[in-house]
PDB file of C-alpha atoms in Angstrom:
ATOM      1  CA  UNK A   1      27.850  18.329  15.418  1.00  0.00           C
ATOM      2  CA  UNK A   2      25.897  19.760  18.315  1.00  0.00           C
ATOM      3  CA  UNK A   3      26.674  23.465  18.749  1.00  0.00           C
ATOM      4  CA  UNK A   4      27.545  24.392  22.311  1.00  0.00           C
ATOM      5  CA  UNK A   5      26.777  27.789  23.810  1.00  0.00           C
ATOM      6  CA  UNK A   6      28.154  30.526  21.391  1.00  0.00           C
ATOM      7  CA  UNK A   7      28.952  28.180  18.603  1.00  0.00           C
ATOM      8  CA  UNK A   8      27.628  28.846  15.113  1.00  0.00           C
ATOM      9  CA  UNK A   9      24.940  26.220  14.194  1.00  0.00           C
ATOM     10  CA  UNK A  10      25.639  23.811  11.295  1.00  0.00           C
ATOM     11  CA  UNK A  11      23.785  24.307   8.095  1.00  0.00           C
ATOM     12  CA  UNK A  12      22.228  20.933   7.047  1.00  0.00           C
ATOM     13  CA  UNK A  13      20.372  20.056   3.862  1.00  0.00           C
ATOM     14  CA  UNK A  14      18.221  17.017   3.367  1.00  0.00           C
ATOM     15  CA  UNK A  15      18.075  16.016  -0.367  1.00  0.00           C
ATOM     16  CA  UNK A  16      15.854  13.061  -1.469  1.00  0.00           C
ATOM     17  CA  UNK A  17      17.316  12.192  -4.887  1.00  0.00           C
ATOM     18  CA  UNK A  18      15.729  10.892  -8.083  1.00  0.00           C
ATOM     19  CA  UNK A  19      17.178  11.115 -11.559  1.00  0.00           C
ATOM     20  CA  UNK A  20      18.745  14.481 -10.915  1.00  0.00           C
ATOM     21  CA  UNK A  21      22.279  15.972 -10.460  1.00  0.00           C
ATOM     22  CA  UNK A  22      22.065  19.700 -11.059  1.00  0.00           C
ATOM     23  CA  UNK A  23      19.039  20.205  -8.853  1.00  0.00           C
ATOM     24  CA  UNK A  24      20.901  18.598  -5.902  1.00  0.00           C
ATOM     25  CA  UNK A  25      24.326  20.270  -6.468  1.00  0.00           C
ATOM     26  CA  UNK A  26      23.969  23.690  -8.079  1.00  0.00           C
ATOM     27  CA  UNK A  27      22.526  25.598  -5.011  1.00  0.00           C
ATOM     28  CA  UNK A  28      25.866  24.923  -3.236  1.00  0.00           C
ATOM     29  CA  UNK A  29      27.853  26.825  -5.805  1.00  0.00           C
ATOM     30  CA  UNK A  30      26.352  30.027  -4.246  1.00  0.00           C
ATOM     31  CA  UNK A  31      25.748  28.984  -0.558  1.00  0.00           C
ATOM     32  CA  UNK A  32      27.719  26.448   1.317  1.00  0.00           C
ATOM     33  CA  UNK A  33      26.473  23.756   3.732  1.00  0.00           C
ATOM     34  CA  UNK A  34      28.177  21.818   6.468  1.00  0.00           C
ATOM     35  CA  UNK A  35      26.352  18.517   5.858  1.00  0.00           C
ATOM     36  CA  UNK A  36      23.996  16.940   3.413  1.00  0.00           C
ATOM     37  CA  UNK A  37      21.835  13.910   3.925  1.00  0.00           C
ATOM     38  CA  UNK A  38      21.387  12.354   0.584  1.00  0.00           C
ATOM     39  CA  UNK A  39      18.331  10.016   0.340  1.00  0.00           C
ATOM     40  CA  UNK A  40      18.096   7.544  -2.573  1.00  0.00           C
ATOM     41  CA  UNK A  41      16.966   3.942  -3.230  1.00  0.00           C
ATOM     42  CA  UNK A  42      19.364   1.387  -1.980  1.00  0.00           C
ATOM     43  CA  UNK A  43      21.664  -0.340  -4.540  1.00  0.00           C
ATOM     44  CA  UNK A  44      20.107  -3.750  -3.814  1.00  0.00           C
ATOM     45  CA  UNK A  45      16.435  -2.547  -4.048  1.00  0.00           C
ATOM     46  CA  UNK A  46      13.913  -4.598  -5.854  1.00  0.00           C
ATOM     47  CA  UNK A  47      13.507  -2.371  -8.932  1.00  0.00           C
ATOM     48  CA  UNK A  48      14.133  -2.633 -12.647  1.00  0.00           C
ATOM     49  CA  UNK A  49      17.867  -3.193 -13.138  1.00  0.00           C
ATOM     50  CA  UNK A  50      18.278  -0.367 -15.652  1.00  0.00           C
ATOM     51  CA  UNK A  51      16.456   2.142 -13.344  1.00  0.00           C
ATOM     52  CA  UNK A  52      18.503   0.992 -10.378  1.00  0.00           C
ATOM     53  CA  UNK A  53      21.834   1.369 -12.205  1.00  0.00           C
ATOM     54  CA  UNK A  54      20.764   4.831 -13.507  1.00  0.00           C
ATOM     55  CA  UNK A  55      19.967   5.921  -9.995  1.00  0.00           C
ATOM     56  CA  UNK A  56      23.399   4.655  -8.822  1.00  0.00           C
ATOM     57  CA  UNK A  57      25.025   6.874 -11.412  1.00  0.00           C
ATOM     58  CA  UNK A  58      23.145   9.984 -10.251  1.00  0.00           C
ATOM     59  CA  UNK A  59      23.734   9.211  -6.590  1.00  0.00           C
ATOM     60  CA  UNK A  60      27.466   8.620  -7.067  1.00  0.00           C
ATOM     61  CA  UNK A  61      27.878  11.704  -9.278  1.00  0.00           C
ATOM     62  CA  UNK A  62      26.081  13.954  -6.685  1.00  0.00           C
ATOM     63  CA  UNK A  63      28.160  12.550  -3.812  1.00  0.00           C
ATOM     64  CA  UNK A  64      31.385  13.176  -5.795  1.00  0.00           C
ATOM     65  CA  UNK A  65      30.383  16.806  -6.625  1.00  0.00           C
ATOM     66  CA  UNK A  66      29.314  17.634  -3.163  1.00  0.00           C
ATOM     67  CA  UNK A  67      32.531  16.232  -1.746  1.00  0.00           C
ATOM     68  CA  UNK A  68      34.501  18.342  -4.281  1.00  0.00           C
ATOM     69  CA  UNK A  69      32.661  21.329  -2.687  1.00  0.00           C
ATOM     70  CA  UNK A  70      33.980  20.296   0.755  1.00  0.00           C
ATOM     71  CA  UNK A  71      30.520  19.263   1.932  1.00  0.00           C
ATOM     72  CA  UNK A  72      30.112  16.293   4.194  1.00  0.00           C
ATOM     73  CA  UNK A  73      27.657  13.723   2.661  1.00  0.00           C
ATOM     74  CA  UNK A  74      25.719  11.181   4.586  1.00  0.00           C
ATOM     75  CA  UNK A  75      24.012   8.592   2.380  1.00  0.00           C
ATOM     76  CA  UNK A  76      20.601   7.453   3.656  1.00  0.00           C
ATOM     77  CA  UNK A  77      19.077   4.439   1.781  1.00  0.00           C
ATOM     78  CA  UNK A  78      15.297   4.906   1.521  1.00  0.00           C
ATOM     79  CA  UNK A  79      12.523   3.148  -0.420  1.00  0.00           C
ATOM     80  CA  UNK A  80      11.662   6.333  -2.229  1.00  0.00           C
ATOM     81  CA  UNK A  81       8.303   5.081  -3.572  1.00  0.00           C
ATOM     82  CA  UNK A  82       6.972   4.544  -0.040  1.00  0.00           C
ATOM     83  CA  UNK A  83       5.588   7.873   1.146  1.00  0.00           C
ATOM     84  CA  UNK A  84       5.306   6.813   4.787  1.00  0.00           C
ATOM     85  CA  UNK A  85       8.862   5.622   4.874  1.00  0.00           C
ATOM     86  CA  UNK A  86      10.120   8.877   3.267  1.00  0.00           C
ATOM     87  CA  UNK A  87       8.138  10.923   5.731  1.00  0.00           C
ATOM     88  CA  UNK A  88       9.336   8.864   8.653  1.00  0.00           C
ATOM     89  CA  UNK A  89      13.005   9.086   7.787  1.00  0.00           C
ATOM     90  CA  UNK A  90      13.043  12.734   6.834  1.00  0.00           C
ATOM     91  CA  UNK A  91      11.069  13.762   9.882  1.00  0.00           C
ATOM     92  CA  UNK A  92      13.498  11.846  12.133  1.00  0.00           C
ATOM     93  CA  UNK A  93      16.436  13.524  10.510  1.00  0.00           C
ATOM     94  CA  UNK A  94      14.970  16.995  10.941  1.00  0.00           C
ATOM     95  CA  UNK A  95      14.103  16.372  14.610  1.00  0.00           C
ATOM     96  CA  UNK A  96      17.576  15.044  15.382  1.00  0.00           C
ATOM     97  CA  UNK A  97      19.346  18.048  13.758  1.00  0.00           C
ATOM     98  CA  UNK A  98      17.037  20.579  15.319  1.00  0.00           C
ATOM     99  CA  UNK A  99      17.599  19.063  18.753  1.00  0.00           C
ATOM    100  CA  UNK A 100      21.328  19.783  18.150  1.00  0.00           C
ATOM    101  CA  UNK A 101      20.472  23.374  17.380  1.00  0.00           C
ATOM    102  CA  UNK A 102      21.323  23.182  13.704  1.00  0.00           C
ATOM    103  CA  UNK A 103      19.660  24.935  10.747  1.00  0.00           C
ATOM    104  CA  UNK A 104      17.868  22.562   8.439  1.00  0.00           C
ATOM    105  CA  UNK A 105      16.817  22.983   4.754  1.00  0.00           C
ATOM    106  CA  UNK A 106      14.924  20.483   2.638  1.00  0.00           C
ATOM    107  CA  UNK A 107      15.308  20.210  -1.192  1.00  0.00           C
ATOM    108  CA  UNK A 108      11.953  19.096  -2.594  1.00  0.00           C
ATOM    109  CA  UNK A 109      12.853  19.427  -6.284  1.00  0.00           C
ATOM    110  CA  UNK A 110      15.513  16.763  -6.799  1.00  0.00           C
ATOM    111  CA  UNK A 111      13.018  13.777  -6.457  1.00  0.00           C
ATOM    112  CA  UNK A 112       9.818  12.552  -8.039  1.00  0.00           C
ATOM    113  CA  UNK A 113       6.376  14.130  -7.536  1.00  0.00           C
ATOM    114  CA  UNK A 114       5.202  11.608  -5.024  1.00  0.00           C
ATOM    115  CA  UNK A 115       8.312  11.908  -2.942  1.00  0.00           C
ATOM    116  CA  UNK A 116       8.172  15.755  -3.204  1.00  0.00           C
ATOM    117  CA  UNK A 117       4.769  15.677  -1.495  1.00  0.00           C
ATOM    118  CA  UNK A 118       6.144  13.737   1.480  1.00  0.00           C
ATOM    119  CA  UNK A 119       9.234  15.918   1.714  1.00  0.00           C
ATOM    120  CA  UNK A 120       7.219  19.211   1.727  1.00  0.00           C
ATOM    121  CA  UNK A 121       4.804  18.091   4.384  1.00  0.00           C
ATOM    122  CA  UNK A 122       7.630  16.891   6.607  1.00  0.00           C
ATOM    123  CA  UNK A 123       9.483  20.125   6.271  1.00  0.00           C
ATOM    124  CA  UNK A 124       6.332  22.234   7.127  1.00  0.00           C
ATOM    125  CA  UNK A 125       5.301  20.113  10.068  1.00  0.00           C
ATOM    126  CA  UNK A 126       8.664  20.664  11.669  1.00  0.00           C
ATOM    127  CA  UNK A 127       9.091  24.335  10.743  1.00  0.00           C
ATOM    128  CA  UNK A 128      12.042  24.101   8.454  1.00  0.00           C
ATOM    129  CA  UNK A 129      12.494  25.640   5.013  1.00  0.00           C
ATOM    130  CA  UNK A 130      11.713  23.638   1.937  1.00  0.00           C
ATOM    131  CA  UNK A 131      13.144  24.924  -1.329  1.00  0.00           C
ATOM    132  CA  UNK A 132      12.654  24.428  -5.050  1.00  0.00           C
ATOM    133  CA  UNK A 133      15.469  24.565  -7.628  1.00  0.00           C
ATOM    134  CA  UNK A 134      14.066  25.705 -11.063  1.00  0.00           C
ATOM    135  CA  UNK A 135      15.374  24.097 -14.223  1.00  0.00           C
ATOM    136  CA  UNK A 136      16.743  26.221 -17.100  1.00  0.00           C
ATOM    137  CA  UNK A 137      16.213  23.356 -19.489  1.00  0.00           C
ATOM    138  CA  UNK A 138      15.541  19.689 -19.688  1.00  0.00           C
ATOM    139  CA  UNK A 139      17.670  16.778 -20.975  1.00  0.00           C
ATOM    140  CA  UNK A 140      15.186  15.708 -23.562  1.00  0.00           C
ATOM    141  CA  UNK A 141      14.978  15.869 -27.437  1.00  0.00           C
ATOM    142  CA  UNK A 142      18.107  17.491 -28.772  1.00  0.00           C
ATOM    143  CA  UNK A 143      19.512  17.795 -25.227  1.00  0.00           C
ATOM    144  CA  UNK A 144      18.905  14.105 -24.270  1.00  0.00           C
ATOM    145  CA  UNK A 145      22.686  13.470 -24.386  1.00  0.00           C
ATOM    146  CA  UNK A 146      23.106  15.865 -21.362  1.00  0.00           C
ATOM    147  CA  UNK A 147      21.219  13.652 -18.980  1.00  0.00           C
ATOM    148  CA  UNK A 148      24.135  11.762 -17.637  1.00  0.00           C
ATOM    149  CA  UNK A 149      25.934  14.972 -16.819  1.00  0.00           C
ATOM    150  CA  UNK A 150      23.048  17.103 -15.507  1.00  0.00           C
ATOM    151  CA  UNK A 151      20.270  14.623 -14.712  1.00  0.00           C
ATOM    152  CA  UNK A 152      16.825  15.109 -16.322  1.00  0.00           C
ATOM    153  CA  UNK A 153      16.897  18.877 -15.360  1.00  0.00           C
ATOM    154  CA  UNK A 154      19.651  21.207 -16.496  1.00  0.00           C
ATOM    155  CA  UNK A 155      20.406  24.051 -13.978  1.00  0.00           C
ATOM    156  CA  UNK A 156      22.836  26.725 -14.756  1.00  0.00           C
ATOM    157  CA  UNK A 157      21.938  29.554 -12.320  1.00  0.00           C
ATOM    158  CA  UNK A 158      21.768  27.626  -9.136  1.00  0.00           C
ATOM    159  CA  UNK A 159      19.113  29.898  -7.713  1.00  0.00           C
ATOM    160  CA  UNK A 160      16.560  28.584  -5.262  1.00  0.00           C
ATOM    161  CA  UNK A 161      13.005  29.383  -4.464  1.00  0.00           C
ATOM    162  CA  UNK A 162      11.852  29.133  -0.839  1.00  0.00           C
ATOM    163  CA  UNK A 163       8.446  27.610  -0.506  1.00  0.00           C
ATOM    164  CA  UNK A 164       5.822  29.577   1.508  1.00  0.00           C
ATOM    165  CA  UNK A 165       5.354  27.569   4.695  1.00  0.00           C
ATOM    166  CA  UNK A 166       2.087  27.282   6.568  1.00  0.00           C
ATOM    167  CA  UNK A 167       1.320  25.772   9.981  1.00  0.00           C
ATOM    168  CA  UNK A 168       0.103  22.204   9.974  1.00  0.00           C
ATOM    169  CA  UNK A 169      -1.798  21.426  13.176  1.00  0.00           C
ATOM    170  CA  UNK A 170      -0.509  18.333  14.884  1.00  0.00           C
ATOM    171  CA  UNK A 171      -1.826  16.469  17.947  1.00  0.00           C
ATOM    172  CA  UNK A 172      -0.355  17.185  21.351  1.00  0.00           C
ATOM    173  CA  UNK A 173       2.948  15.538  22.241  1.00  0.00           C
ATOM    174  CA  UNK A 174       1.439  12.702  24.480  1.00  0.00           C
ATOM    175  CA  UNK A 175      -1.073  11.998  21.736  1.00  0.00           C
ATOM    176  CA  UNK A 176       1.798  11.717  19.235  1.00  0.00           C
ATOM    177  CA  UNK A 177       3.755   9.369  21.604  1.00  0.00           C
ATOM    178  CA  UNK A 178       0.763   7.020  21.623  1.00  0.00           C
ATOM    179  CA  UNK A 179       0.241   7.302  17.925  1.00  0.00           C
ATOM    180  CA  UNK A 180       3.848   6.477  17.237  1.00  0.00           C
ATOM    181  CA  UNK A 181       3.656   3.334  19.468  1.00  0.00           C
ATOM    182  CA  UNK A 182       0.511   2.213  17.715  1.00  0.00           C
ATOM    183  CA  UNK A 183       2.355   2.589  14.357  1.00  0.00           C
ATOM    184  CA  UNK A 184       5.364   0.557  15.652  1.00  0.00           C
ATOM    185  CA  UNK A 185       2.993  -2.146  16.879  1.00  0.00           C
ATOM    186  CA  UNK A 186       1.131  -2.160  13.557  1.00  0.00           C
ATOM    187  CA  UNK A 187       4.504  -2.714  11.744  1.00  0.00           C
ATOM    188  CA  UNK A 188       5.294  -5.618  14.119  1.00  0.00           C
ATOM    189  CA  UNK A 189       1.971  -7.216  13.457  1.00  0.00           C
ATOM    190  CA  UNK A 190       0.676  -6.649  16.979  1.00  0.00           C
ATOM    191  CA  UNK A 191      -1.845  -4.200  15.623  1.00  0.00           C
ATOM    192  CA  UNK A 192      -3.725  -2.907  18.621  1.00  0.00           C
ATOM    193  CA  UNK A 193      -3.363  -1.643  22.173  1.00  0.00           C
ATOM    194  CA  UNK A 194      -5.816  -2.115  24.990  1.00  0.00           C
ATOM    195  CA  UNK A 195      -6.219   0.125  27.999  1.00  0.00           C
ATOM    196  CA  UNK A 196      -3.796  -1.799  30.050  1.00  0.00           C
ATOM    197  CA  UNK A 197      -1.201  -1.556  27.230  1.00  0.00           C
ATOM    198  CA  UNK A 198      -1.732   2.208  27.038  1.00  0.00           C
ATOM    199  CA  UNK A 199      -1.392   2.742  30.787  1.00  0.00           C
ATOM    200  CA  UNK A 200       1.842   0.705  30.758  1.00  0.00           C
ATOM    201  CA  UNK A 201       3.239   2.567  27.858  1.00  0.00           C
ATOM    202  CA  UNK A 202       2.495   6.011  29.237  1.00  0.00           C
ATOM    203  CA  UNK A 203       4.027   4.957  32.531  1.00  0.00           C
ATOM    204  CA  UNK A 204       7.177   3.737  30.654  1.00  0.00           C
ATOM    205  CA  UNK A 205       7.404   7.084  28.876  1.00  0.00           C
ATOM    206  CA  UNK A 206       7.068   9.015  32.050  1.00  0.00           C
ATOM    207  CA  UNK A 207       3.873  10.907  31.067  1.00  0.00           C
ATOM    208  CA  UNK A 208       2.671  12.983  34.045  1.00  0.00           C
ATOM    209  CA  UNK A 209      -0.041  11.210  36.024  1.00  0.00           C
ATOM    210  CA  UNK A 210       1.046   7.700  34.913  1.00  0.00           C
ATOM    211  CA  UNK A 211       4.520   7.445  36.434  1.00  0.00           C
ATOM    212  CA  UNK A 212       3.479   5.457  39.537  1.00  0.00           C
ATOM    213  CA  UNK A 213       0.426   3.427  38.507  1.00  0.00           C
ATOM    214  CA  UNK A 214       0.495  -0.211  39.741  1.00  0.00           C
ATOM    215  CA  UNK A 215       0.739  -2.989  37.394  1.00  0.00           C
ATOM    216  CA  UNK A 216      -2.530  -4.749  36.318  1.00  0.00           C
ATOM    217  CA  UNK A 217      -4.525  -1.418  36.123  1.00  0.00           C
ATOM    218  CA  UNK A 218      -6.706  -1.534  33.004  1.00  0.00           C
ATOM    219  CA  UNK A 219      -7.456  -5.224  33.427  1.00  0.00           C
ATOM    220  CA  UNK A 220      -9.744  -6.266  36.310  1.00  0.00           C
ATOM    221  CA  UNK A 221      -7.537  -4.920  39.123  1.00  0.00           C
ATOM    222  CA  UNK A 222      -8.420  -1.552  40.676  1.00  0.00           C
ATOM    223  CA  UNK A 223     -11.398  -0.835  38.417  1.00  0.00           C
ATOM    224  CA  UNK A 224     -12.002   2.583  40.015  1.00  0.00           C
ATOM    225  CA  UNK A 225      -8.427   3.664  39.293  1.00  0.00           C
ATOM    226  CA  UNK A 226      -8.717   2.229  35.789  1.00  0.00           C
ATOM    227  CA  UNK A 227     -11.815   4.308  35.093  1.00  0.00           C
ATOM    228  CA  UNK A 228     -10.130   7.375  36.489  1.00  0.00           C
ATOM    229  CA  UNK A 229      -7.002   6.899  34.246  1.00  0.00           C
ATOM    230  CA  UNK A 230      -9.171   6.057  31.272  1.00  0.00           C
ATOM    231  CA  UNK A 231     -11.011   9.365  31.731  1.00  0.00           C
ATOM    232  CA  UNK A 232      -7.751  11.125  31.929  1.00  0.00           C
ATOM    233  CA  UNK A 233      -6.386   9.714  28.649  1.00  0.00           C
ATOM    234  CA  UNK A 234      -9.788  10.159  26.989  1.00  0.00           C
ATOM    235  CA  UNK A 235      -9.594  13.866  27.656  1.00  0.00           C
ATOM    236  CA  UNK A 236      -5.862  14.246  27.029  1.00  0.00           C
ATOM    237  CA  UNK A 237      -5.186  12.006  24.051  1.00  0.00           C
ATOM    238  CA  UNK A 238      -7.858   9.523  22.850  1.00  0.00           C
ATOM    239  CA  UNK A 239     -10.722  11.862  22.058  1.00  0.00           C
ATOM    240  CA  UNK A 240      -8.355  14.228  20.091  1.00  0.00           C
ATOM    241  CA  UNK A 241      -7.043  11.210  18.009  1.00  0.00           C
ATOM    242  CA  UNK A 242     -10.477   9.816  17.450  1.00  0.00           C
ATOM    243  CA  UNK A 243     -11.966  13.035  16.436  1.00  0.00           C
ATOM    244  CA  UNK A 244      -9.309  13.522  13.860  1.00  0.00           C
ATOM    245  CA  UNK A 245      -9.802   9.871  12.779  1.00  0.00           C
ATOM    246  CA  UNK A 246      -6.193   8.924  13.479  1.00  0.00           C
ATOM    247  CA  UNK A 247      -7.261   6.003  15.697  1.00  0.00           C
ATOM    248  CA  UNK A 248     -10.319   3.732  15.986  1.00  0.00           C
ATOM    249  CA  UNK A 249     -11.762   2.329  19.206  1.00  0.00           C
ATOM    250  CA  UNK A 250     -13.549  -1.053  19.735  1.00  0.00           C
ATOM    251  CA  UNK A 251     -15.050  -2.439  22.954  1.00  0.00           C
ATOM    252  CA  UNK A 252     -14.784  -6.138  23.480  1.00  0.00           C
ATOM    253  CA  UNK A 253     -16.146  -7.237  26.834  1.00  0.00           C
ATOM    254  CA  UNK A 254     -14.961  -4.881  29.445  1.00  0.00           C
ATOM    255  CA  UNK A 255     -11.874  -3.768  27.476  1.00  0.00           C
ATOM    256  CA  UNK A 256     -11.380  -1.078  24.873  1.00  0.00           C
ATOM    257  CA  UNK A 257      -9.037  -1.777  21.987  1.00  0.00           C
ATOM    258  CA  UNK A 258      -7.373   0.927  19.894  1.00  0.00           C
ATOM    259  CA  UNK A 259      -5.853   0.666  16.406  1.00  0.00           C
ATOM    260  CA  UNK A 260      -4.212   3.201  14.193  1.00  0.00           C
ATOM    261  CA  UNK A 261      -5.968   4.314  10.934  1.00  0.00           C
ATOM    262  CA  UNK A 262      -4.293   4.951   7.614  1.00  0.00           C
ATOM    263  CA  UNK A 263      -4.473   8.703   8.218  1.00  0.00           C
ATOM    264  CA  UNK A 264      -2.928   8.087  11.660  1.00  0.00           C
ATOM    265  CA  UNK A 265       0.022   6.313  10.092  1.00  0.00           C
ATOM    266  CA  UNK A 266       0.891   9.479   8.102  1.00  0.00           C
ATOM    267  CA  UNK A 267       0.797  11.622  11.322  1.00  0.00           C
ATOM    268  CA  UNK A 268       2.959   8.995  13.198  1.00  0.00           C
ATOM    269  CA  UNK A 269       5.546   8.915  10.505  1.00  0.00           C
ATOM    270  CA  UNK A 270       5.704  12.719  10.102  1.00  0.00           C
ATOM    271  CA  UNK A 271       5.951  13.163  13.903  1.00  0.00           C
ATOM    272  CA  UNK A 272       9.638  12.404  13.962  1.00  0.00           C
ATOM    273  CA  UNK A 273       9.062  10.083  16.911  1.00  0.00           C
ATOM    274  CA  UNK A 274       9.367   6.746  15.001  1.00  0.00           C
ATOM    275  CA  UNK A 275      12.946   5.560  14.775  1.00  0.00           C
TER     276      UNK A 275
END
């Protein structure tokens, strides 16, 4: 729900879920939320059958308990072992909710360590609070029989610890637009963009200075205008992305070709610009 002028914003939690129940649910026994996005591996995922069935149990149990607390639950299937995918989806959810004026919190303790890293980075990049739910005990040894009820962590208090946030410097918005497009092309197997591709894309996105450029610029047509525009994007986007090693540049003939690096893929995914 998008709050109109004077409305109270929604409180939204994003919870990537592993083999946990209490860590996802217990915080809401003290503070309510309007909506929870619950991220977990899809039921048809290509994982060990036993692990997949266990996860289904935890996911179903968390959904049931949250609904009992009158909290709207939106299930979001995610390949939880793919950091880029986790960062991409969480960042997109954060951006969408913030655009609607809502307050967003991210639970980084109800998932595995690898996912927790992606979750925390995404929260800090977008300036929302990440929190940790401490365990009072663990469902191991003599308490192993408690796992199906509590998950691998047993939480009784429901207290949360807010993580200290710090600013993560991101490229400028126009640079992020270009990086996100390079990432999309990489996923589609297209891989690279030449200067003509970049000019056309920036024109399509309405980037100031590129709105009215004629077609064919960046190829052999209007070489003086091509050089002028290339100098402009060099100073505004490309040099920044190259310096931070988020893209690489190669000259072939008269054309420059740009590709996204592995580091650049992380920044593209956490930007919140990749649908």
